[in-house]
GROMACS .gro file of C-alpha atoms in nm:
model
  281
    1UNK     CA    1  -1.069  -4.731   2.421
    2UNK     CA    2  -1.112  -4.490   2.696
    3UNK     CA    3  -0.711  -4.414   2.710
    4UNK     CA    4  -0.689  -4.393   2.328
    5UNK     CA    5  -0.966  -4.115   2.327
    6UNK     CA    6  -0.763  -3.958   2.640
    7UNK     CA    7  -0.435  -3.951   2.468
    8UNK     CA    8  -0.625  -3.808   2.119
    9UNK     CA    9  -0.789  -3.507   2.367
   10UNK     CA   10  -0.460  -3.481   2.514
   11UNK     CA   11  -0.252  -3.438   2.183
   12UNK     CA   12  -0.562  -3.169   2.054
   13UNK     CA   13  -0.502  -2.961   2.349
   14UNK     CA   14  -0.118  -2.992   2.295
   15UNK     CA   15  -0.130  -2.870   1.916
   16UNK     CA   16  -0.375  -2.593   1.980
   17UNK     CA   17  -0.160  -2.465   2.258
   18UNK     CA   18   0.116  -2.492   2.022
   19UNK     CA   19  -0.044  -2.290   1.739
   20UNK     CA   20  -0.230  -2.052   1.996
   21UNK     CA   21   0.129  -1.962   2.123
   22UNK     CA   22   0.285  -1.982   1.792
   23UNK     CA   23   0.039  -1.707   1.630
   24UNK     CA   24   0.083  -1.468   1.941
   25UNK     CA   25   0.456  -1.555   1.885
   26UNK     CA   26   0.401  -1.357   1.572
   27UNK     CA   27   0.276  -1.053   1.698
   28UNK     CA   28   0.518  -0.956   1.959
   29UNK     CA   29   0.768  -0.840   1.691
   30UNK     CA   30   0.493  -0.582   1.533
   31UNK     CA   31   0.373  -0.465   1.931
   32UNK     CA   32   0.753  -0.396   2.010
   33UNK     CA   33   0.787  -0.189   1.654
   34UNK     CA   34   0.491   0.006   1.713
   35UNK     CA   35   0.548   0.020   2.089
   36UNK     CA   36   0.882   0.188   2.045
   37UNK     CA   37   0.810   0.405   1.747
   38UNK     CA   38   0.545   0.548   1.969
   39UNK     CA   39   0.731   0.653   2.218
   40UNK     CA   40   1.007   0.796   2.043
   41UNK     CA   41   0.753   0.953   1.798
   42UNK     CA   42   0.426   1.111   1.971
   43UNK     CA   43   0.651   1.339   2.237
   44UNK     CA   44   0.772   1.489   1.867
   45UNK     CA   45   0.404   1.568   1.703
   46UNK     CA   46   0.263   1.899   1.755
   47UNK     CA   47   0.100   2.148   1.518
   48UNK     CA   48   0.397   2.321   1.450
   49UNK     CA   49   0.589   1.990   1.344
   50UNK     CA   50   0.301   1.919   1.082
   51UNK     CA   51   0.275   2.255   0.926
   52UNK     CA   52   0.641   2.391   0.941
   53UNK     CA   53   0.921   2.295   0.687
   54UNK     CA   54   1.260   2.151   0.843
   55UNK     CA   55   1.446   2.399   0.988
   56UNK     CA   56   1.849   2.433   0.871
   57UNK     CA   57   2.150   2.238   1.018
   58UNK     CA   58   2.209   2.384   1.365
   59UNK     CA   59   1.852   2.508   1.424
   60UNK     CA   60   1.619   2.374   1.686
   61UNK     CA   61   1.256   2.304   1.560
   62UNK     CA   62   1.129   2.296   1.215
   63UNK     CA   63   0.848   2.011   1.064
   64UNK     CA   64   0.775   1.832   0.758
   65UNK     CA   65   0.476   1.981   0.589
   66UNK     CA   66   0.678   1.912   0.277
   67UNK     CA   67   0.710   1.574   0.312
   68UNK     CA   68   0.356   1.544   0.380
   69UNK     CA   69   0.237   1.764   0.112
   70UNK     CA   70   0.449   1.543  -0.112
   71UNK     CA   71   0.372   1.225  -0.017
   72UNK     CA   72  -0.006   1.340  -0.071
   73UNK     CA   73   0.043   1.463  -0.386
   74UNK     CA   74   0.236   1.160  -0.540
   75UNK     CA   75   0.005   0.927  -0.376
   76UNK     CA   76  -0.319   1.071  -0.580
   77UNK     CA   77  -0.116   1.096  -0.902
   78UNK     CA   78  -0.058   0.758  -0.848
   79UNK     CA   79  -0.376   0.627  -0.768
   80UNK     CA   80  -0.498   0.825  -1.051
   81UNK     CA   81  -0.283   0.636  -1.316
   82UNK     CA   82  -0.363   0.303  -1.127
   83UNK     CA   83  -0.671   0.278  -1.043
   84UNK     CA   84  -0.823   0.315  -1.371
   85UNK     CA   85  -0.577   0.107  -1.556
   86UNK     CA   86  -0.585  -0.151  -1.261
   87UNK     CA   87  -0.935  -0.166  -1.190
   88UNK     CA   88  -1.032  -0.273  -1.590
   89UNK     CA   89  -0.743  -0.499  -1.613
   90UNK     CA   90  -0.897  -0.688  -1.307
   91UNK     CA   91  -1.220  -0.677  -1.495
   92UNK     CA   92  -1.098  -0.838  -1.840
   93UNK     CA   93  -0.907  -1.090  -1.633
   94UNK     CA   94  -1.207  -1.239  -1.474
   95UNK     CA   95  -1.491  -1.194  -1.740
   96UNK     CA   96  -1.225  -1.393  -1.949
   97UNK     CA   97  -1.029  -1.651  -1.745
   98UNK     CA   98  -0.981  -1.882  -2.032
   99UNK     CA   99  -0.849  -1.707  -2.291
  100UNK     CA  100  -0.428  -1.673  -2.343
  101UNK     CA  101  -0.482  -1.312  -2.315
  102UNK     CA  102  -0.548  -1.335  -1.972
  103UNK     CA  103  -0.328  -1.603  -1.903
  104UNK     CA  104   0.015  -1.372  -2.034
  105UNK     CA  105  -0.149  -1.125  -1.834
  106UNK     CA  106  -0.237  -1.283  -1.547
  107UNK     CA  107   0.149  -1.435  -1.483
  108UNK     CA  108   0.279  -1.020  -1.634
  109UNK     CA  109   0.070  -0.935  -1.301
  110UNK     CA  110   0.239  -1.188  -1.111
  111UNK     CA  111   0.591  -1.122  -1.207
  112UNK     CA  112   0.564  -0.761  -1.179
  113UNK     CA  113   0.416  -0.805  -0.812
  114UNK     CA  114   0.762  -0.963  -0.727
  115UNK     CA  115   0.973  -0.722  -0.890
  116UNK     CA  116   1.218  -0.546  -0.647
  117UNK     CA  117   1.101  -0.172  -0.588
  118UNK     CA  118   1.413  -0.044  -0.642
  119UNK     CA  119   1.427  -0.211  -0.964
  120UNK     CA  120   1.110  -0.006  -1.019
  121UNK     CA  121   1.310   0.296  -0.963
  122UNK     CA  122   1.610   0.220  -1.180
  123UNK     CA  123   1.343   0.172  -1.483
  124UNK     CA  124   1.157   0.467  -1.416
  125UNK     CA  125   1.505   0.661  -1.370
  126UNK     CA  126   1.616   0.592  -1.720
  127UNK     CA  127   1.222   0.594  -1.884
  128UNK     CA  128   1.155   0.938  -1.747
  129UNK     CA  129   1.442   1.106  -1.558
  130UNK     CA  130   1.701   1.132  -1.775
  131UNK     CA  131   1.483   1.161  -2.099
  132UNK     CA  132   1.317   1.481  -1.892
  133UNK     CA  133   1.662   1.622  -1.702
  134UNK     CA  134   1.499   1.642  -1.381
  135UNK     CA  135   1.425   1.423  -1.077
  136UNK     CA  136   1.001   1.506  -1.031
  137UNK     CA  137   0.725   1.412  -0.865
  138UNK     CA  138   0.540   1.320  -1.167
  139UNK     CA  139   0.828   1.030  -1.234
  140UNK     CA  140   0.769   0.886  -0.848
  141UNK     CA  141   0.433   0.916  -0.913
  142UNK     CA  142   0.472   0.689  -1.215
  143UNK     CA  143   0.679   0.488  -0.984
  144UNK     CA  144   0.464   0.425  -0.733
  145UNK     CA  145   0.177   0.376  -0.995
  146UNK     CA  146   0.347   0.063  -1.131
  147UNK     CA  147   0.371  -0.071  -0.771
  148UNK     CA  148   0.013  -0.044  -0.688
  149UNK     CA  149  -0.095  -0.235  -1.046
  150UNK     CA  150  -0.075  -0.562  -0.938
  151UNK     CA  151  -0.235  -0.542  -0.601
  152UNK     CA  152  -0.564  -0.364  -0.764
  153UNK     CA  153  -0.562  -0.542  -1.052
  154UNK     CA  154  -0.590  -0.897  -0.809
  155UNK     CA  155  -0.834  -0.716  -0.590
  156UNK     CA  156  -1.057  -0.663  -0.843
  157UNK     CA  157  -1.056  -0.963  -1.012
  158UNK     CA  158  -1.065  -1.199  -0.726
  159UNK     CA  159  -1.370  -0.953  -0.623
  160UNK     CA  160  -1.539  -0.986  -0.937
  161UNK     CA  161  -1.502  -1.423  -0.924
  162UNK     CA  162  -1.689  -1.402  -0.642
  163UNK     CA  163  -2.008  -1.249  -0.756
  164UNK     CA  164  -2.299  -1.490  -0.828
  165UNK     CA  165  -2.319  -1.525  -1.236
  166UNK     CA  166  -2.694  -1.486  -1.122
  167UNK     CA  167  -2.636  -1.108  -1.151
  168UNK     CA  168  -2.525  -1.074  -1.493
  169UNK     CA  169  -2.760  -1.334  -1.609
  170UNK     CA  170  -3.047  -1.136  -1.501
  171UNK     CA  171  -2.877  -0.780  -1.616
  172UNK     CA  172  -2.842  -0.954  -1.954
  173UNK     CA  173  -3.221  -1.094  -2.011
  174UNK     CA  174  -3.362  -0.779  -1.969
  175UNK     CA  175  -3.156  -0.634  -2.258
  176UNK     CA  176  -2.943  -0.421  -2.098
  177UNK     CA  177  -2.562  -0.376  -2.339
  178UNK     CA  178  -2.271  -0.524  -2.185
  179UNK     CA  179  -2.029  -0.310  -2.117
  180UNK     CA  180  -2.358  -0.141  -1.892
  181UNK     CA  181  -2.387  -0.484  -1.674
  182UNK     CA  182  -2.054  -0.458  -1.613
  183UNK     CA  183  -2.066  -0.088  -1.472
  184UNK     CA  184  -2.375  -0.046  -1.374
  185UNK     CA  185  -2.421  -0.378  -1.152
  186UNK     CA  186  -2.090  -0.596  -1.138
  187UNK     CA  187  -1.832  -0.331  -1.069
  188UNK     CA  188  -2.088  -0.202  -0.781
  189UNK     CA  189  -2.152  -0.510  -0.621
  190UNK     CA  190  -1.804  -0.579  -0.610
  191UNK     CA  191  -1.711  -0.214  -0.480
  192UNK     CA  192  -1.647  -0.268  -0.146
  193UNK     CA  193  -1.374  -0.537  -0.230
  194UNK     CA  194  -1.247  -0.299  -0.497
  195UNK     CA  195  -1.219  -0.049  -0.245
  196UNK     CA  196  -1.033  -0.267  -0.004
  197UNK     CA  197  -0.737  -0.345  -0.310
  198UNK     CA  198  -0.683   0.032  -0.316
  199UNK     CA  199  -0.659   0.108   0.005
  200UNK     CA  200  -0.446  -0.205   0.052
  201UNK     CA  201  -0.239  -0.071  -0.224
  202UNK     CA  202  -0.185   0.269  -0.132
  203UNK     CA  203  -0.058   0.135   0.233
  204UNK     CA  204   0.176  -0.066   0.011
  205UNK     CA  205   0.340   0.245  -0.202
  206UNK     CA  206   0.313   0.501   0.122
  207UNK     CA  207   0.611   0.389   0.269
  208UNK     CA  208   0.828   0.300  -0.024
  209UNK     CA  209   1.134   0.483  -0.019
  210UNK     CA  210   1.388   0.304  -0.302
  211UNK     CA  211   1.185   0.407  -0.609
  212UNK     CA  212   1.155   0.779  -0.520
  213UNK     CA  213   1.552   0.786  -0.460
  214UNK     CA  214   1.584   0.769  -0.799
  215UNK     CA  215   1.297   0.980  -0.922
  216UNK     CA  216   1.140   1.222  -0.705
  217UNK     CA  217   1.485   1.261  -0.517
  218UNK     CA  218   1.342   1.518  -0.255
  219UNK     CA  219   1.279   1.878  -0.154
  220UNK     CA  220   1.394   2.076   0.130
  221UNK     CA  221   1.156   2.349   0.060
  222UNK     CA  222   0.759   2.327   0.018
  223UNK     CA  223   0.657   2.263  -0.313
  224UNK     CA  224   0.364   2.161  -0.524
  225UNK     CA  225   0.512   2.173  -0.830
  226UNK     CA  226   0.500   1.808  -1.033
  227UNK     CA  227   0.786   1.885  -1.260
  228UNK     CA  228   1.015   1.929  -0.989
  229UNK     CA  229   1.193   1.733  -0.711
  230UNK     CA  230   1.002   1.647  -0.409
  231UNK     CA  231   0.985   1.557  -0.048
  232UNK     CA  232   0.773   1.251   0.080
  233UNK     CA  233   0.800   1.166   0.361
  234UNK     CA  234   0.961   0.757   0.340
  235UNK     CA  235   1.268   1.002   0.196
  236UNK     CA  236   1.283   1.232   0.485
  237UNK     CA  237   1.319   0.940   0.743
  238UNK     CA  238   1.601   0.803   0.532
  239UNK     CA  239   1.776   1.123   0.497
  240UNK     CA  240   1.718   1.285   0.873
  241UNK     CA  241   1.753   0.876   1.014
  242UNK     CA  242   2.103   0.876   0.856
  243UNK     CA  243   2.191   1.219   0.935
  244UNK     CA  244   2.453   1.308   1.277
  245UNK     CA  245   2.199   1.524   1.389
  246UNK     CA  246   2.021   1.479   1.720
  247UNK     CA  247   1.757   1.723   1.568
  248UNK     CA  248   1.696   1.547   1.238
  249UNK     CA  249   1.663   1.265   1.404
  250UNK     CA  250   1.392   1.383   1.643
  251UNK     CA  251   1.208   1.483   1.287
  252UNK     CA  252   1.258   1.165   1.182
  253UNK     CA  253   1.139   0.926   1.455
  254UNK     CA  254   0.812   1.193   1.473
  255UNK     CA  255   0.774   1.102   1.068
  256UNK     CA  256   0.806   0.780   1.106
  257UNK     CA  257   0.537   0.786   1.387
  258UNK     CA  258   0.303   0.990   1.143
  259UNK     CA  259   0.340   0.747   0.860
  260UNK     CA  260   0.238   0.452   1.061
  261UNK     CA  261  -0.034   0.563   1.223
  262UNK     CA  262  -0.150   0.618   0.857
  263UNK     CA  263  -0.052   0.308   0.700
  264UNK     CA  264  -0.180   0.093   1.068
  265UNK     CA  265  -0.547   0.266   1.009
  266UNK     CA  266  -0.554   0.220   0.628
  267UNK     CA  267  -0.478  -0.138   0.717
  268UNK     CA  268  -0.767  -0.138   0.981
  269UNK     CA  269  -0.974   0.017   0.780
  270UNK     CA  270  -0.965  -0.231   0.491
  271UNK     CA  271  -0.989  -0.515   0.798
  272UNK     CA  272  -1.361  -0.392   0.874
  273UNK     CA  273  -1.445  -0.348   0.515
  274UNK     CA  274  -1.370  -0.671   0.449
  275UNK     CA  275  -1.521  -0.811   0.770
  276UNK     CA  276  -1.880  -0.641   0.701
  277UNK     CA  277  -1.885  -0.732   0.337
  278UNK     CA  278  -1.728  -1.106   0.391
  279UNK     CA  279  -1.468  -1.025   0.131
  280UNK     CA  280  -1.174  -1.293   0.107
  281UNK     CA  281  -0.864  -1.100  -0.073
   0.00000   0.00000   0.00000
């Protein structure tokens, strides 16, 4: 008996070794990417880099305050056709699991969640591009807006399941209208979870270059203007990372250290929101 239990402790302590190694296996490959991104990147930030447009072929210097002005912008236009649109989707779906509505919708949400996002792109090329006659940031906005669906519309319905039925119950019983319970006490209860799906989503769509090849297409120059072509700055890394200039490629590897110090602490961010509030997405 006493070697069985000795060759059980000694197989536990062989597995979790195993698995312990195996999941800091998984890390190195995202310590060397950020490692080396780092240190090609930081040596390239300074104030003029972030407020300074990219300086012509043959120039020394320059920055991408266009990129960053455009990814802002198309990022909120985005999350302004999204969230809404996501955020009641998520709330149909899970105050009506049953019904085939949800059902078609449910597996729509799934399907489009796997859809290439250069596919995205293509579709969005030929729904607003060419009807318009102009690459703009108002069709990579649209772009991007279709990527983030699915994520917030899952967020907020897997949020919502997990609310105690207690709530509405009680919200119900003392008379107050429906579409009030759902607004005025489920959707806040559930808002930190909600909040996590967005910020998970726009982490998704910051760094997505295919879509806006084929719709926003890019800006040297600073511009605000929706209706025309725009930097962001996924594009600029492509185009300056591709380039045979030492230069642009300096602008590049500083870019690419700016957007993932952005996407790493809206990813951290959402880690501690959903650590407080014990929400499982």
């Amino acid at each position: 008996m006493e070697a069985r239990i000795r060759i059980r402790n000694t197989k536990s302590i062989l597995f979790k070794g195993v698995i312990v190694f195996l999941a800091f296996l998984i890390t190195v490959p995202l310590i060397i990417v950020l490692l080396y991104i780092i240190k090609q990147g930081v040596t390239q930030v300074n104030w003029h880099f972030l407020t300074h447009v990219p300086a012509p072929v043959g120039e020394s210097g320059g920055g991408i305050s266009n990129a960053l002005l455009g990814s802002f912008i198309m990022v909120m236009m985005s999350s302004v056709l999204a969230i809404p649109v996501g955020m009641f989707a998520g709330i149909y779906l899970s105050e009506n699991p049953h019904t085939k509505l949800a059902y078609y919708s449910g597996l729509c949400v799934d399907i489009l969640q796997g859809v290439p996002s250069i596919v995205v792109g293509i579709v969005i090329y030929f729904w607003l591009v060419k009807p318009l006659g102009t690459f703009s940031a108002i069709s990579g906005s649209v772009a991007l807006a279709i990527m983030m669906l699915p994520i917030v519309i899952r967020s907020t319905e897997q949020t919502l399941r997990l609310l105690p039925p207690s709530l509405k119950e009680a919200a119900l019983s003392l008379g107050v209208p429906y579409h009030r319970v759902i607004l005025k006490v489920i959707v806040p209860c559930g808002f930190a979870g909600i909040l996590s799906g967005i910020m998970l989503s726009i982490a998704r769509i910051i760094g997505e270059t295919a879509p806006l090849l084929f719709t926003a297409f890019g800006n040297p120059y600073l511009s605000s203007s929706i209706t025309k072509p725009m930097e962001s700055l996924p594009h600029l890394i492509f185009t300056y990372a591709t380039s045979p200039y030492d230069e642009w490629h300096n602008l590049a590897w500083g870019a690419s250290f700016i957007l993932l110090m952005f996407v790493l602490t809206l990813n951290i961010i959402t880690k501690l929101i959903t650590r407080k509030w014990n929400i499982q997405l």
